[in-house]
Coordinates of C-alpha atoms in Angstrom, one line a residue:
A1 CA -132.1 -113.5 162.2
R2 CA -128.5 -114.1 160.7
E3 CA -127.0 -111.5 162.8
L4 CA -128.6 -113.0 165.9
D5 CA -127.2 -116.5 165.0
E6 CA -123.8 -115.1 164.6
V7 CA -124.0 -113.4 168.0
Q8 CA -125.1 -116.7 169.5
R9 CA -122.3 -118.7 168.0
M10 CA -119.7 -116.3 169.2
R11 CA -121.2 -116.3 172.6
S12 CA -120.5 -120.0 172.9
T13 CA -116.6 -119.6 172.1
Q14 CA -114.1 -118.9 174.8
D15 CA -112.1 -116.4 173.0
S16 CA -114.8 -114.1 171.6
F17 CA -113.6 -111.1 173.7
V18 CA -110.2 -111.5 172.4
K19 CA -111.6 -111.6 168.9
L20 CA -113.6 -108.5 169.4
V21 CA -110.6 -106.6 170.8
G22 CA -108.6 -107.8 167.9
G23 CA -111.2 -106.0 165.7
I24 CA -110.6 -102.7 167.5
A25 CA -107.9 -100.7 165.3
P26 CA -106.2 -103.7 164.0
T27 CA -103.5 -101.8 162.2
V28 CA -102.4 -100.5 165.5
F29 CA -99.8 -102.8 167.3
G30 CA -99.9 -103.3 171.1
H31 CA -102.3 -100.8 173.3
R32 CA -104.3 -103.8 174.4
E33 CA -105.8 -102.1 177.6
V34 CA -106.7 -99.1 175.2
K35 CA -108.5 -101.5 173.0
H36 CA -110.3 -103.2 176.0
A37 CA -111.4 -100.0 177.1
I38 CA -112.9 -98.8 173.7
L39 CA -114.6 -102.2 173.4
L40 CA -116.2 -101.7 176.8
L41 CA -117.2 -98.2 175.8
L42 CA -118.8 -99.4 172.5
V43 CA -120.8 -102.1 174.4
G44 CA -121.8 -99.7 177.2
G45 CA -122.8 -100.1 180.7
V46 CA -126.0 -100.9 182.6
H47 CA -128.5 -98.3 183.6
K48 CA -129.5 -98.6 187.2
S49 CA -131.6 -97.0 189.6
T50 CA -131.0 -97.2 193.5
H51 CA -133.6 -97.6 196.2
E52 CA -133.3 -93.9 196.9
G53 CA -134.6 -93.2 193.2
I54 CA -131.1 -91.9 192.0
N55 CA -130.4 -92.8 188.3
L56 CA -127.2 -94.1 187.2
R57 CA -126.6 -93.8 183.6
G58 CA -124.1 -96.6 182.9
D59 CA -122.3 -94.5 180.3
I60 CA -118.5 -95.4 180.1
N61 CA -116.2 -92.7 179.2
V62 CA -112.5 -93.0 178.1
C63 CA -109.6 -90.5 178.2
I64 CA -106.6 -91.5 176.1
V65 CA -103.5 -89.6 177.1
G66 CA -100.0 -90.1 175.9
D67 CA -96.9 -88.9 174.1
P68 CA -97.2 -87.8 170.6
S69 CA -97.3 -90.2 167.7
C70 CA -98.7 -93.1 169.9
A71 CA -101.6 -93.8 167.8
K72 CA -104.1 -92.1 170.0
S73 CA -106.1 -90.6 167.0
Q74 CA -106.1 -93.9 165.3
F75 CA -108.6 -95.2 168.0
L76 CA -111.2 -92.4 167.0

């Protein structure tokens, strides 16, 4: 119940997404878009079924590509 209350409280604030993104690899400076993508990956998508009966999983995949020493491994 305590965790549910905390989630409800966070839901009512304007900057909850910014705070959650700030918790992704806080020691890595910048890379805001990568942190956004990782947060959305952790939350996940919505499973859907079309009218034709096709199932869409709703899984989110992220591929991080960049130069060496750009903190890519820190996001794992």
